[in-house]
PDB file of C-alpha atoms in Angstrom:
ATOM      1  CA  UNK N 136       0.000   0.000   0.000  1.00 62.00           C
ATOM      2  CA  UNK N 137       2.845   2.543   0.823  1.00 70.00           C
ATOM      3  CA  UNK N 138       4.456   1.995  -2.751  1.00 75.00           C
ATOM      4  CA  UNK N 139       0.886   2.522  -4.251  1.00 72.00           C
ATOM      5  CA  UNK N 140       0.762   5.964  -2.586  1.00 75.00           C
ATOM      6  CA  UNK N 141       3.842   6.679  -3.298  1.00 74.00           C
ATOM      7  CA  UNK N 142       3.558   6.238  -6.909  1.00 76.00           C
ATOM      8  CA  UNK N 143      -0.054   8.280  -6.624  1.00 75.00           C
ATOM      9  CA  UNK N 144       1.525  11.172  -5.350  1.00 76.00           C
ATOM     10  CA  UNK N 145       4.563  11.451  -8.040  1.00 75.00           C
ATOM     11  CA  UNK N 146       2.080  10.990 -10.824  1.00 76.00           C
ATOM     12  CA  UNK N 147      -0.210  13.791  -9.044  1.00 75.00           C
ATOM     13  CA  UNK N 148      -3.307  11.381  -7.993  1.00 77.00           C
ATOM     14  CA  UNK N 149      -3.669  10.377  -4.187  1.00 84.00           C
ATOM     15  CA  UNK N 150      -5.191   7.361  -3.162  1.00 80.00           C
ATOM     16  CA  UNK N 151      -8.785   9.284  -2.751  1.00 82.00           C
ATOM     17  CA  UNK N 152      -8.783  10.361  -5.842  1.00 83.00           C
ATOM     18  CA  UNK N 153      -7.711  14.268  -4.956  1.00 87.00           C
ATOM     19  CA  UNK N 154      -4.897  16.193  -6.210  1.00 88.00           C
ATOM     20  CA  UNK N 155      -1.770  16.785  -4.142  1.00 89.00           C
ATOM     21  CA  UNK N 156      -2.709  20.285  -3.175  1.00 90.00           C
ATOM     22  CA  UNK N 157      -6.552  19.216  -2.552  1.00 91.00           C
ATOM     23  CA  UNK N 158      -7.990  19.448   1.028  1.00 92.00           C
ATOM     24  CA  UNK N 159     -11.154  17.112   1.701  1.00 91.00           C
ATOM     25  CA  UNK N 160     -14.338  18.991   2.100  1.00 91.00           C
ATOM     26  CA  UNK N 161     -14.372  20.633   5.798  1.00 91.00           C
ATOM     27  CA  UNK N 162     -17.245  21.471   7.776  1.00 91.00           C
ATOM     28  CA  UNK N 163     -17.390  23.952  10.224  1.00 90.00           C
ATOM     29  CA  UNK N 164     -20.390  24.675  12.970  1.00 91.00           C
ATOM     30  CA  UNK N 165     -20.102  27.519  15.468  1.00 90.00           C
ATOM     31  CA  UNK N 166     -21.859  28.249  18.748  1.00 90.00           C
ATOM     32  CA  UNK N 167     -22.246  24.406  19.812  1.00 93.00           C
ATOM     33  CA  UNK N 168     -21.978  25.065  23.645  1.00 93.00           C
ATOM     34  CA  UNK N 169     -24.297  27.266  25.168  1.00 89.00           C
ATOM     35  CA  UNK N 170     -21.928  27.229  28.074  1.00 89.00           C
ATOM     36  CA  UNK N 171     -18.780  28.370  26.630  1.00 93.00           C
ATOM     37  CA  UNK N 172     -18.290  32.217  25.729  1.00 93.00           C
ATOM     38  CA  UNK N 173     -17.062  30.643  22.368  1.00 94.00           C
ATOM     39  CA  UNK N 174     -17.238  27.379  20.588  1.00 95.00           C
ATOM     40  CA  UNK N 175     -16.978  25.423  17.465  1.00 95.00           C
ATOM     41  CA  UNK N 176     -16.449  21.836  15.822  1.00 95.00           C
ATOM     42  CA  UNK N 177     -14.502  21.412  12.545  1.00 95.00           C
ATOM     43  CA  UNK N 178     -14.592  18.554  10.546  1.00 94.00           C
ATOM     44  CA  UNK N 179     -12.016  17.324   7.866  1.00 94.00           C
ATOM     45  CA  UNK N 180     -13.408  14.910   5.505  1.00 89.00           C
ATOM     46  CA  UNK N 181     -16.470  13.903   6.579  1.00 81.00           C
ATOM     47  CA  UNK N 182     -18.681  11.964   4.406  1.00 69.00           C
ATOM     48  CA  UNK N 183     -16.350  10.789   1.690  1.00 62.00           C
ATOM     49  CA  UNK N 184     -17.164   7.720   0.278  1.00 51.00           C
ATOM     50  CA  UNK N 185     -14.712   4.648   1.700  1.00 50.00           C
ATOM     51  CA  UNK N 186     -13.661   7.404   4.561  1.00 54.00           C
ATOM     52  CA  UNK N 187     -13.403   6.421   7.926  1.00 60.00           C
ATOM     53  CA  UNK N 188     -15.605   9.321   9.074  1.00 71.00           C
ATOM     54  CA  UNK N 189     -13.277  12.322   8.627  1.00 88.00           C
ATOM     55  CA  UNK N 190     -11.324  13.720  11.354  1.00 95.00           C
ATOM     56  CA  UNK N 191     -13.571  15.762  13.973  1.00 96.00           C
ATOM     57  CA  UNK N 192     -12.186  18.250  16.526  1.00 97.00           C
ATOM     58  CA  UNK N 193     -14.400  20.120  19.292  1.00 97.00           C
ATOM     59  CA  UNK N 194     -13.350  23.664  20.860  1.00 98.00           C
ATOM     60  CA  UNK N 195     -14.832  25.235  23.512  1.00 97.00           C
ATOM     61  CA  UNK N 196     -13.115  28.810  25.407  1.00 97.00           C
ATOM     62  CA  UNK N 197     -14.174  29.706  28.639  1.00 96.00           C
ATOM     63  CA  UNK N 198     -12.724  32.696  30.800  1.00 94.00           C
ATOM     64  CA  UNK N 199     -12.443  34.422  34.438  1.00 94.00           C
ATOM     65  CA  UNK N 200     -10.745  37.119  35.719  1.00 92.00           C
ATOM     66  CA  UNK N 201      -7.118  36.451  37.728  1.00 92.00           C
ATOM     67  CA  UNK N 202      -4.703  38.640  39.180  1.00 92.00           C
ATOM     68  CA  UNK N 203      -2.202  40.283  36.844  1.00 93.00           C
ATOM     69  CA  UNK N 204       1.408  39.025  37.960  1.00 93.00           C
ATOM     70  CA  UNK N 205       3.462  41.875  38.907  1.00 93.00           C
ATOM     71  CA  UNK N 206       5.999  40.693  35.935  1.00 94.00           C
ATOM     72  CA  UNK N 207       3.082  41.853  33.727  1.00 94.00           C
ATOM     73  CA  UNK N 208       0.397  43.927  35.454  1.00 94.00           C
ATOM     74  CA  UNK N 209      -1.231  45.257  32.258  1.00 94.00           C
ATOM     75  CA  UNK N 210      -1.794  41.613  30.445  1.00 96.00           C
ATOM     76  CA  UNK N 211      -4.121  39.013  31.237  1.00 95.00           C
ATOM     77  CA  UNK N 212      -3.158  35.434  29.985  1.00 96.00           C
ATOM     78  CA  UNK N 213      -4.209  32.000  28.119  1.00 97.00           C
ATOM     79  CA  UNK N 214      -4.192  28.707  28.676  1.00 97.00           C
ATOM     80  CA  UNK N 215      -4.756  25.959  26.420  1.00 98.00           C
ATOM     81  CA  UNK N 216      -5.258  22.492  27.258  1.00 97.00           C
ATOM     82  CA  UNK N 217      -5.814  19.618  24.347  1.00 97.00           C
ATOM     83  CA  UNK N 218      -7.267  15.845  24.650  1.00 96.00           C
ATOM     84  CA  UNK N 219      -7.090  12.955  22.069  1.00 96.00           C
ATOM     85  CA  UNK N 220     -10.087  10.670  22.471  1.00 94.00           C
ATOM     86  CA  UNK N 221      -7.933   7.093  23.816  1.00 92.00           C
ATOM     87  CA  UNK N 222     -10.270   5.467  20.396  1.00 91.00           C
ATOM     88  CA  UNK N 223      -7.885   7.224  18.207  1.00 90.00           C
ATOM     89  CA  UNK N 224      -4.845   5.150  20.104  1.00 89.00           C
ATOM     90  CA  UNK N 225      -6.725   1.738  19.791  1.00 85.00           C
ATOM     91  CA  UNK N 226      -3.914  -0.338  18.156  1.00 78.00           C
ATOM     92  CA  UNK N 227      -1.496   1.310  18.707  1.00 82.00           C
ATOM     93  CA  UNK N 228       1.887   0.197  20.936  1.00 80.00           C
ATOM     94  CA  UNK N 229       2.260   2.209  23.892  1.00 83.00           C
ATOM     95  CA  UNK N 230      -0.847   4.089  23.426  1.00 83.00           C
ATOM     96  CA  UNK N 231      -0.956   5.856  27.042  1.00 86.00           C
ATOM     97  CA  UNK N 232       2.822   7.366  26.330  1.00 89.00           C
ATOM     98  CA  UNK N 233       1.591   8.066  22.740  1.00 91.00           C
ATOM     99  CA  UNK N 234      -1.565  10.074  23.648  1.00 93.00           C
ATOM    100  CA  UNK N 235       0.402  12.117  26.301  1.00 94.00           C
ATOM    101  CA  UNK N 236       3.296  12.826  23.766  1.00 94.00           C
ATOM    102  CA  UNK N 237       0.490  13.886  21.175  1.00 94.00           C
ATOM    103  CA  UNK N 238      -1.487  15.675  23.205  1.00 96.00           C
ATOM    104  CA  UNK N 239       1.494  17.793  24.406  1.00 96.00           C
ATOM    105  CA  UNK N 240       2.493  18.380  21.037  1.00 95.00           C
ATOM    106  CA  UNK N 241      -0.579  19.911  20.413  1.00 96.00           C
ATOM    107  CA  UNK N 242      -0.946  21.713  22.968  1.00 97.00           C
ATOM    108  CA  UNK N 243       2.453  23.799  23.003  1.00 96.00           C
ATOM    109  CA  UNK N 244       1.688  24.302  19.470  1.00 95.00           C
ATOM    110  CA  UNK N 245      -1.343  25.804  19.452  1.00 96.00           C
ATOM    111  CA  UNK N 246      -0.305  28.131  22.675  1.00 97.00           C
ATOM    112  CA  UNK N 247       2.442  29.046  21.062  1.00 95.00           C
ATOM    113  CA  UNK N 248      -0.037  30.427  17.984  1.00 94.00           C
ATOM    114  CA  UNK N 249      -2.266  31.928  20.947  1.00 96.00           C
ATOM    115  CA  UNK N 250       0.427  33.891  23.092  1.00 92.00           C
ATOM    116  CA  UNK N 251       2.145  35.205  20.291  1.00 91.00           C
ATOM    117  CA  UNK N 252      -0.799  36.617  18.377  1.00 95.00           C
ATOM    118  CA  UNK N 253      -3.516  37.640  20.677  1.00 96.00           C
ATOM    119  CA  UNK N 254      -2.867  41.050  22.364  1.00 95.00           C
ATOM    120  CA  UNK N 255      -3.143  40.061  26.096  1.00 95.00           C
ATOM    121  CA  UNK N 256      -3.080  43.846  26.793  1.00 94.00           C
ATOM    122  CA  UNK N 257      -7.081  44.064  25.301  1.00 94.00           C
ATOM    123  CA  UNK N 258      -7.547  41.310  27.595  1.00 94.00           C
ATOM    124  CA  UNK N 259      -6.880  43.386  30.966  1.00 90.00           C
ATOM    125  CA  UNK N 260      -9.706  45.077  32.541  1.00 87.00           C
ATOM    126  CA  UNK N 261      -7.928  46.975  35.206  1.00 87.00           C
ATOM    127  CA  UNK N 262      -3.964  47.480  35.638  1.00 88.00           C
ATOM    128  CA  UNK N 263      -2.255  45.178  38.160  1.00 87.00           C
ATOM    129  CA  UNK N 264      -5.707  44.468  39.622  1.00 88.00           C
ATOM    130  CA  UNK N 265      -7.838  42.427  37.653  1.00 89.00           C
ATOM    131  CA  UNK N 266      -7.934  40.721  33.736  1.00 92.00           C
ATOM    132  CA  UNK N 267      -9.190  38.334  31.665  1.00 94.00           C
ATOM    133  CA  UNK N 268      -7.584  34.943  31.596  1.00 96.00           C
ATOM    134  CA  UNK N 269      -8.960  33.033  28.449  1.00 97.00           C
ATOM    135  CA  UNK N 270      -9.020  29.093  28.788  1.00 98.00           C
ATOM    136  CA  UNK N 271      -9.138  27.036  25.549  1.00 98.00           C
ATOM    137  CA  UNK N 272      -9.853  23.647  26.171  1.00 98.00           C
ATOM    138  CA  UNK N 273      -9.825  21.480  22.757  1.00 98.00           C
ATOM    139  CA  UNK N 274     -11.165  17.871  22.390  1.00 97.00           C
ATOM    140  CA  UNK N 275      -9.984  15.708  19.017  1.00 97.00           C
ATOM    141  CA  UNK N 276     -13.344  13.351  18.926  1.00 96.00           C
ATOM    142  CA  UNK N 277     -11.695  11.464  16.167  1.00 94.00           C
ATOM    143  CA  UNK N 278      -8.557  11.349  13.857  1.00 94.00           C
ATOM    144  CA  UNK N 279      -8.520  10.387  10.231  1.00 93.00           C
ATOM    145  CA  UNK N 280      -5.346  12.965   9.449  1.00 92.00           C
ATOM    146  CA  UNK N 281      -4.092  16.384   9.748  1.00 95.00           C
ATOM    147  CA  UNK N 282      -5.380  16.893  12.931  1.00 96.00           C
ATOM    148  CA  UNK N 283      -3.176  20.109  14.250  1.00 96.00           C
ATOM    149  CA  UNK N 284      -4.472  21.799  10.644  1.00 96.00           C
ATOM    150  CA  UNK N 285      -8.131  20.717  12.617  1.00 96.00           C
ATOM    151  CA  UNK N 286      -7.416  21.836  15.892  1.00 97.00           C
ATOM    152  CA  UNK N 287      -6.058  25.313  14.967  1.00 97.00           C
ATOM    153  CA  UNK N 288      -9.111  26.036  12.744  1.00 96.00           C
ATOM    154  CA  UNK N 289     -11.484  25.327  14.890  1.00 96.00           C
ATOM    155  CA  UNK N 290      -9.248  27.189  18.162  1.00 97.00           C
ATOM    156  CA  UNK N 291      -9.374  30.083  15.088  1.00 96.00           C
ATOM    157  CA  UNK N 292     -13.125  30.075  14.514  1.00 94.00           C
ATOM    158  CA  UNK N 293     -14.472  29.973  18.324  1.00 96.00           C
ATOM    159  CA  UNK N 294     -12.005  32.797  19.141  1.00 96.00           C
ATOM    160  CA  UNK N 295     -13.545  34.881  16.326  1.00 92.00           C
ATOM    161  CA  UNK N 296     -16.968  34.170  17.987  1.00 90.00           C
ATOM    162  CA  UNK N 297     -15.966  34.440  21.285  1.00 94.00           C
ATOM    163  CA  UNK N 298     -18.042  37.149  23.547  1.00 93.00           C
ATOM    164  CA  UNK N 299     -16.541  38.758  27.138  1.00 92.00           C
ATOM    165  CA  UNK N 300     -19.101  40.357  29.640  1.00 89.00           C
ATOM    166  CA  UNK N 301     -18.482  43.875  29.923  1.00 86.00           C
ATOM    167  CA  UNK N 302     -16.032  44.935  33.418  1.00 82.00           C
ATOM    168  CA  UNK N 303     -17.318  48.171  34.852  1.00 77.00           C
ATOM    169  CA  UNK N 304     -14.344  49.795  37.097  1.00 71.00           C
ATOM    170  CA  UNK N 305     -15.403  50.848  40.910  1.00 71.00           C
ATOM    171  CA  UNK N 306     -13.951  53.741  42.125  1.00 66.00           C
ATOM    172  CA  UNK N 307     -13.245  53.719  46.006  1.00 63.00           C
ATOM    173  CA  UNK N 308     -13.895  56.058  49.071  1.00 58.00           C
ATOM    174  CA  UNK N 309      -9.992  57.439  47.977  1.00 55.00           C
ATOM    175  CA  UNK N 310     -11.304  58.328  44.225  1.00 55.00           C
ATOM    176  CA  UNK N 311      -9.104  55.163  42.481  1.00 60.00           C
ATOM    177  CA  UNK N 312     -10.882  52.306  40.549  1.00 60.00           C
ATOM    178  CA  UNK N 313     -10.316  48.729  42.606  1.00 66.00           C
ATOM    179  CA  UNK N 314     -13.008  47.105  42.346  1.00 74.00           C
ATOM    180  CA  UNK N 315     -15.339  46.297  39.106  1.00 76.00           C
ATOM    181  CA  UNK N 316     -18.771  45.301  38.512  1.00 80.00           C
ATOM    182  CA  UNK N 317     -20.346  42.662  35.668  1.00 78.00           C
ATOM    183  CA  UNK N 318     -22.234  44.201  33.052  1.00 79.00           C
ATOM    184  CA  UNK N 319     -24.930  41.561  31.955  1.00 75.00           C
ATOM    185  CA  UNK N 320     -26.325  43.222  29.027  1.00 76.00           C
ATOM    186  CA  UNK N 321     -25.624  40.904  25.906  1.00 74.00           C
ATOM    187  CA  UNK N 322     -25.835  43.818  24.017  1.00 80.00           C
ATOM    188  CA  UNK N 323     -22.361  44.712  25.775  1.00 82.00           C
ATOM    189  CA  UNK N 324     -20.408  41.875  25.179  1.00 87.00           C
ATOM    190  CA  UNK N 325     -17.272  42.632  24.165  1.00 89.00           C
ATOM    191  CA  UNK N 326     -15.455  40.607  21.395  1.00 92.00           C
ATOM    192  CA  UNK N 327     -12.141  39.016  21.701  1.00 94.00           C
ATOM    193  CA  UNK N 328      -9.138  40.232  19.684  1.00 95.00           C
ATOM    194  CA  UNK N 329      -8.164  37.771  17.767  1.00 94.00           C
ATOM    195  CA  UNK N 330      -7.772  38.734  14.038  1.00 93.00           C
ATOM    196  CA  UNK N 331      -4.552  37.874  13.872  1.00 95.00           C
ATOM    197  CA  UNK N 332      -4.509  34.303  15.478  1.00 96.00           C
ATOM    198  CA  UNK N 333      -3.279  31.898  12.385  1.00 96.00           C
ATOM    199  CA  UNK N 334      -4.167  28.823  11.426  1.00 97.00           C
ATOM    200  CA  UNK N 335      -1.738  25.427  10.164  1.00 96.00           C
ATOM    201  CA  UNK N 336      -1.142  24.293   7.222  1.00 97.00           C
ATOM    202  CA  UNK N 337       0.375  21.054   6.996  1.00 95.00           C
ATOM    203  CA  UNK N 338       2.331  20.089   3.987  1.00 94.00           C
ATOM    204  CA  UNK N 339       3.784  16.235   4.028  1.00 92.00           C
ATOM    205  CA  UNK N 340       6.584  14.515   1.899  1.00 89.00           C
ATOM    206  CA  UNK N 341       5.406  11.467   0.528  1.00 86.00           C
ATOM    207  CA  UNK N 342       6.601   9.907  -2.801  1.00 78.00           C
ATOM    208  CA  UNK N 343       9.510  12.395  -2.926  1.00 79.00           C
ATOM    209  CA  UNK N 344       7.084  15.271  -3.343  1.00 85.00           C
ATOM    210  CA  UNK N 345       4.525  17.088  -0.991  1.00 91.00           C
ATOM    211  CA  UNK N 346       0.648  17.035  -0.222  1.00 91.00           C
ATOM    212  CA  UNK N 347      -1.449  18.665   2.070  1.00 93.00           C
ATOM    213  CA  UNK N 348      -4.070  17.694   4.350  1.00 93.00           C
ATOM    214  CA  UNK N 349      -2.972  14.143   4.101  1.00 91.00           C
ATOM    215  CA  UNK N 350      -5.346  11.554   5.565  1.00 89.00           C
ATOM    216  CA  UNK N 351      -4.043   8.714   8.388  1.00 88.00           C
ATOM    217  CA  UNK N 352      -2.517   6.495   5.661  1.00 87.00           C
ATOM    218  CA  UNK N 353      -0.679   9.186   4.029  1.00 88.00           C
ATOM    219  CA  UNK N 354       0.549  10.261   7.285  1.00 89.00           C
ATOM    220  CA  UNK N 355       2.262   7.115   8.037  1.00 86.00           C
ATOM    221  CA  UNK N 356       4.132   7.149   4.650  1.00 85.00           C
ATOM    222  CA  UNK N 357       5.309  10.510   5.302  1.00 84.00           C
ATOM    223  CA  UNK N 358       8.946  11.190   5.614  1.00 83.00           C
ATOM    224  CA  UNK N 359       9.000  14.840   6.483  1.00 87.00           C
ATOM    225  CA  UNK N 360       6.403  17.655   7.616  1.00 89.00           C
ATOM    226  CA  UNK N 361       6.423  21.364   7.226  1.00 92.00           C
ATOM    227  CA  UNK N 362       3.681  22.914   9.564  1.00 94.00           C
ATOM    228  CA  UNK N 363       2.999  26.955   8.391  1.00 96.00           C
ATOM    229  CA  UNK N 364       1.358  29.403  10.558  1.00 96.00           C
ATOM    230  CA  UNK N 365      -0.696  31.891   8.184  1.00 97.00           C
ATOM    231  CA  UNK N 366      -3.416  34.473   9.289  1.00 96.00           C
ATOM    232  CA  UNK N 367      -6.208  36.178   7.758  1.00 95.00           C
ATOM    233  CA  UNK N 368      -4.089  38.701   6.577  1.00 94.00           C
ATOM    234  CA  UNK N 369      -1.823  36.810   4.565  1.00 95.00           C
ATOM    235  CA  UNK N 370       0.669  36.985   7.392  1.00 95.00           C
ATOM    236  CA  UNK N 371       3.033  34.280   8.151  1.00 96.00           C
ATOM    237  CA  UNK N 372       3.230  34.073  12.114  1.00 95.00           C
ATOM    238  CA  UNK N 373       5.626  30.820  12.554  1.00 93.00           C
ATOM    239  CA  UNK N 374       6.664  27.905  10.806  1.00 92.00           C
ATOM    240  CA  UNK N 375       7.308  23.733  12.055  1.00 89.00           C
ATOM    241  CA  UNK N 376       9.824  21.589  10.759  1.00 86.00           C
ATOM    242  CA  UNK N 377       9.482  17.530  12.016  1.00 83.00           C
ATOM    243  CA  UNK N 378      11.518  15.306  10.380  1.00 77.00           C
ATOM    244  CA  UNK N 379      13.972  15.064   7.614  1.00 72.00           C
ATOM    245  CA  UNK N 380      13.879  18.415   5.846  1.00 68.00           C
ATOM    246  CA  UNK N 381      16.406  19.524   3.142  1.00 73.00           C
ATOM    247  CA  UNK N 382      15.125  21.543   0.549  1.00 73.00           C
ATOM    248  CA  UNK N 383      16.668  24.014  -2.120  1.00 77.00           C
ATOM    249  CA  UNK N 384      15.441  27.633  -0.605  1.00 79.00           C
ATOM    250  CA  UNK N 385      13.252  28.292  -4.248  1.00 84.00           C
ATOM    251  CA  UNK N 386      11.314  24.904  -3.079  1.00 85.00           C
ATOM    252  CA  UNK N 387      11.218  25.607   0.489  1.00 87.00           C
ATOM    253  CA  UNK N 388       9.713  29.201  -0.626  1.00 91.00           C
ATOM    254  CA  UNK N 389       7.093  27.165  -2.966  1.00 92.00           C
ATOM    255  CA  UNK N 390       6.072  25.005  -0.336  1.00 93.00           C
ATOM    256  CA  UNK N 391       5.178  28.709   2.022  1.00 94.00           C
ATOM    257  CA  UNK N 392       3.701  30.220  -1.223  1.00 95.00           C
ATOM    258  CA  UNK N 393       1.562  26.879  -1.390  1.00 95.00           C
ATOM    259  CA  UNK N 394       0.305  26.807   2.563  1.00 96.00           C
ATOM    260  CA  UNK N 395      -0.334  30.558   2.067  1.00 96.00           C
ATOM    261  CA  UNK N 396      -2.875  29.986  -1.113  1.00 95.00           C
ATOM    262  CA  UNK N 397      -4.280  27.064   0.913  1.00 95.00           C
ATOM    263  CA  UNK N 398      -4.620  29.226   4.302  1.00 95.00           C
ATOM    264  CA  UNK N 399      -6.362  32.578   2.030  1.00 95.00           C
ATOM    265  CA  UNK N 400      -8.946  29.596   1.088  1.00 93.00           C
ATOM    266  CA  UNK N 401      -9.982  28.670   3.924  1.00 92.00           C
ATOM    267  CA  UNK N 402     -10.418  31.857   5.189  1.00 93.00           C
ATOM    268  CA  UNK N 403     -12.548  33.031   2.506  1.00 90.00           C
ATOM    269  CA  UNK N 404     -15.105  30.024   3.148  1.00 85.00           C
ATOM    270  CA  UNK N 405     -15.214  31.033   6.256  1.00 81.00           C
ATOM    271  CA  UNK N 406     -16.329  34.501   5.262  1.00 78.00           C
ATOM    272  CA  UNK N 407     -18.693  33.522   1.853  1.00 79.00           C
ATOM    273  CA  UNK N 408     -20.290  31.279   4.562  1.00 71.00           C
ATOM    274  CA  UNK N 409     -20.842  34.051   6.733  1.00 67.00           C
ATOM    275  CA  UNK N 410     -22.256  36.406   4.601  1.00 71.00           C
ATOM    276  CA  UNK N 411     -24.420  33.480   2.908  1.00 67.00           C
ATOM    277  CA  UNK N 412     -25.645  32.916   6.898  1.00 59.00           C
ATOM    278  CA  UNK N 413     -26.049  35.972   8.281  1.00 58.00           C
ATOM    279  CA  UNK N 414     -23.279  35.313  10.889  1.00 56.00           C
ATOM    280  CA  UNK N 415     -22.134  38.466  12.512  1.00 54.00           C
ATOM    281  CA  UNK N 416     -18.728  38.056  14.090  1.00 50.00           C
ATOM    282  CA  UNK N 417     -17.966  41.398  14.610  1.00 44.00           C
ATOM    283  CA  UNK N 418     -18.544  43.746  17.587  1.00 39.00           C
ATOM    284  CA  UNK N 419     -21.250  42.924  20.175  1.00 38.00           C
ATOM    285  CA  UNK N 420     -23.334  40.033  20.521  1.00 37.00           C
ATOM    286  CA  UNK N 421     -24.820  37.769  23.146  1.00 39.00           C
ATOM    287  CA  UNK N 422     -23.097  35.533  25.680  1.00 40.00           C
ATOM    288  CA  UNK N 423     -22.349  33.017  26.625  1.00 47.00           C
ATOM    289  CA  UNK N 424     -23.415  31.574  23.423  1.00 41.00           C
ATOM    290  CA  UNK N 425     -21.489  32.417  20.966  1.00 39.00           C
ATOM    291  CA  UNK N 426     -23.156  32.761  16.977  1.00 44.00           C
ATOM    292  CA  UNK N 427     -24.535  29.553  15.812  1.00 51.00           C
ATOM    293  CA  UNK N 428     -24.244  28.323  12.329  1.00 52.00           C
ATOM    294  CA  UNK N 429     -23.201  25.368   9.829  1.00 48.00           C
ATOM    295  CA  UNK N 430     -20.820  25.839   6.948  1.00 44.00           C
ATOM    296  CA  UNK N 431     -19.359  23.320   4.844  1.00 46.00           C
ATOM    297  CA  UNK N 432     -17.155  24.278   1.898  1.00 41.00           C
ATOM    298  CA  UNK N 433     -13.902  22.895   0.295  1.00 44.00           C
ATOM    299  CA  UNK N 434     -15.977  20.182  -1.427  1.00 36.00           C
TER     300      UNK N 434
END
């Protein structure tokens, strides 16, 4: 089977029938806890025909106010915790030490996306006294491949919908603000700054050249990744080398060029899905609940 995909890839075709640079059609649902101040589910090939029911990935960001450390009095913080179902380890050797080392992989990953691209400043509500700490807490129901490209588009799309309760400073008997009071009003919710959080893009050598969103048998034939950080903007925020990696620079900028285009495209379904749905990310809104809607696209 590995030589099969190996040819596939060097004469273009993968083993699903899709073009190297093809991702499977992902689905993307928003507001699916009530509880959370933000939520959302991706999922990456569901539905194909002789799939294994596409990889799913749950999201859900909660928050409460902490203590500024002195080191940082004006910045609030994030914390970001991520969980392999044990049925995606069923098989495997080890699968206890396997699940930790994944999760932890993931994890550091996506708070390194997080902490370097959300402005922790917005998220303080009163100088060495009181801000937001954000807590992202992601769940990977199942894994058919590319599951860090999963789990840092949906971490992406629940912090665009996610909704803070409006902090109203005190002001004490001595005329300074240290206390605050909860403003309610949905109509006041306040949205998260997160417009320039980026998403992966996974590119994988197999067959001596490179695919993306590669399914679980692709994966294990892979030699090499190349994980690339891109935002809305365009903007590339990082980049992830595992494996062997040595590449001419003209290829290596190809392969950035390629995760970009890829990165742009999901990001516009996001938005013509949207505007087709009436989804209003922007400003105020209600809360907890974050907007609700189903989008599918990439099919």
């Amino acid at each position: 089977e590995k030589v099969f995909l190996n040819l596939g890839v060097r004469q273009g075709v993968r083993n699903d029938g899709r073009d190297c640079f093809d991702f499977r059609p992902v689905t993307l649902e928003t507001g699916v806890l009530p509880q959370a101040y933000g939520s959302a589910k991706v999922s990456i090939g569901k539905g194909i025909i002789g799939g294994s029911g596409g990889t799913d990935v749950l999201v859900s960001i909660k928050a409460e106010v902490m203590v500024p450390t002195p080191q940082r009095p004006e910045e609030g913080g994030v914390e970001v915790s991520v969980e392999c179902a044990a049925s995606n380890f069923v098989g495997c050797r080890n699968r206890r030490d396997l699940r930790e080392e994944v999760n932890a992989e993931l994890t550091s990953t996506i708070y390194s996306l997080l902490s370097n691209t959300i402005p922790l400043r917005t998220l303080c509500v009163m100088p060495a006294r009181f801000a937001w700490r954000l807590f992202v807490d992601v769940m990977v129901l199942q894994n058919e491949g590319n599951i860090a490209d999963a789990v840092s588009f949906a971490v992406w799309a629940a912090l665009q919908t996610t909704r803070l309760p409006r902090l109203v400073g005190v002001e004490a008997q001595a005329g300074h603000q240290d206390d605050f009071t909860l403003d309610s009003s949905p109509e006041n919710a306040v949205l998260v700054d997160a417009q320039k959080v980026p998403i992966l893009i996974t590119l994988v050598g197999v067959g001596g050249g490179f695919i993306l969103d590669p399914n679980r048998e692709e994966e294990a034939c892979g030699s090499c990744r190349l994980a690339v950080a891109v935002n809305a903007c365009g903007q590339y925020c990082g980049a992830k080398q595992m494996g062997s990696l040595e590449l001419e620079p003209l290829r290596i900028r190809g392969l950035f060029s390629c995760a970009k285009a890829a990165a742009l495209s999901l990001f516009g379904g996001f938005e013509e899905a949207k505007a087709r749905f009436g989804i209003d990310t922007q400003g105020k809104g209600d809360f907890p609940d974050a907007p609700q809607g189903t989008f599918g696209f990439l099919a």
